[in-house]
Amino acid sequence: MRTVLAIALLATATGWCAAQDRMADALRKGIVEEDTNRNLNAAIQSYQAVLALYDEDRKSAATAVFRLAECYRKLGKSKEAIAAY
């Protein structure tokens, strides 16, 4: 049981780190476009990409937590399910 939880948390963390890297790259690009290149339209596009990535990551994390809770519920582990919900 703890192994399943650890794997689920690791998968979520791995996905989160990759999303964080993409978000950081898009943010840096936006700052360069805004401050260095004075290309505000490109900066806006980069900042919008950061927001889209963040929203995508939140959805994945929420899905993982919900599905984890459902697994606990199906196993009859109501305390763990309630905590996850």
Coordinates of C-alpha atoms in Angstrom, one line a residue:
M1 CA 0.0 0.0 0.0
R2 CA 2.7 2.5 0.9
T3 CA 4.6 1.5 -2.3
V4 CA 1.5 2.4 -4.4
L5 CA 1.3 5.8 -2.6
A6 CA 5.0 6.4 -3.0
I7 CA 4.8 5.6 -6.7
A8 CA 1.8 7.8 -7.2
L9 CA 3.5 10.7 -5.4
L10 CA 6.7 10.1 -7.4
A11 CA 4.9 10.2 -10.7
T12 CA 3.1 13.3 -9.7
A13 CA 6.4 15.0 -8.6
T14 CA 8.1 13.9 -11.8
G15 CA 5.4 15.4 -13.9
W16 CA 5.4 18.5 -11.8
C17 CA 9.1 19.0 -12.2
A18 CA 8.9 18.7 -16.0
A19 CA 6.0 21.2 -16.0
Q20 CA 8.0 23.5 -13.7
D21 CA 10.9 23.4 -16.2
R22 CA 8.7 24.3 -19.1
M23 CA 7.0 27.1 -17.1
A24 CA 10.4 28.5 -16.1
D25 CA 11.6 28.4 -19.7
A26 CA 8.5 30.2 -21.0
L27 CA 8.8 32.8 -18.2
R28 CA 12.4 33.5 -19.0
K29 CA 11.6 33.8 -22.7
G30 CA 8.8 36.3 -21.8
I31 CA 11.1 38.4 -19.7
V32 CA 13.8 38.5 -22.4
E33 CA 11.2 39.4 -25.0
E34 CA 9.8 42.1 -22.7
D35 CA 12.9 43.7 -21.3
T36 CA 15.6 43.0 -23.8
N37 CA 13.9 42.7 -27.2
R38 CA 11.0 45.1 -26.3
N39 CA 8.7 42.7 -28.1
L40 CA 5.6 42.9 -25.9
N41 CA 3.4 40.7 -28.1
A42 CA 5.9 37.9 -27.9
A43 CA 6.2 38.4 -24.1
I44 CA 2.4 38.2 -23.8
Q45 CA 2.4 34.9 -25.6
S46 CA 5.1 33.5 -23.4
Y47 CA 3.3 34.6 -20.2
Q48 CA 0.1 33.0 -21.5
A49 CA 2.0 29.8 -22.1
V50 CA 3.1 29.9 -18.5
L51 CA -0.4 30.2 -17.3
A52 CA -1.6 27.4 -19.6
L53 CA 1.1 25.1 -18.3
Y54 CA 0.3 25.9 -14.7
D55 CA -3.4 25.2 -15.4
E56 CA -2.5 21.9 -17.1
D57 CA -0.3 20.8 -14.2
R58 CA -3.0 21.6 -11.6
K59 CA -5.5 19.5 -13.5
S60 CA -3.1 16.5 -13.6
A61 CA -2.4 16.8 -9.9
A62 CA -6.1 17.0 -9.1
T63 CA -6.8 14.0 -11.2
A64 CA -4.1 12.0 -9.5
V65 CA -5.3 12.9 -6.0
F66 CA -8.9 12.1 -6.9
R67 CA -8.0 8.7 -8.4
L68 CA -5.8 7.9 -5.4
A69 CA -8.8 8.6 -3.1
E70 CA -11.0 6.4 -5.3
C71 CA -8.5 3.6 -5.1
Y72 CA -8.5 3.8 -1.3
R73 CA -12.3 3.9 -1.3
K74 CA -12.5 0.8 -3.5
L75 CA -10.1 -1.0 -1.2
G76 CA -12.4 -0.2 1.8
K77 CA -9.8 2.2 3.4
S78 CA -12.2 4.9 4.2
K79 CA -9.8 6.9 6.4
E80 CA -7.2 7.2 3.7
A81 CA -9.9 7.9 1.1
I82 CA -11.3 10.7 3.2
A83 CA -7.9 12.2 3.8
A84 CA -7.1 12.1 0.0
Y85 CA -10.5 13.6 -0.9

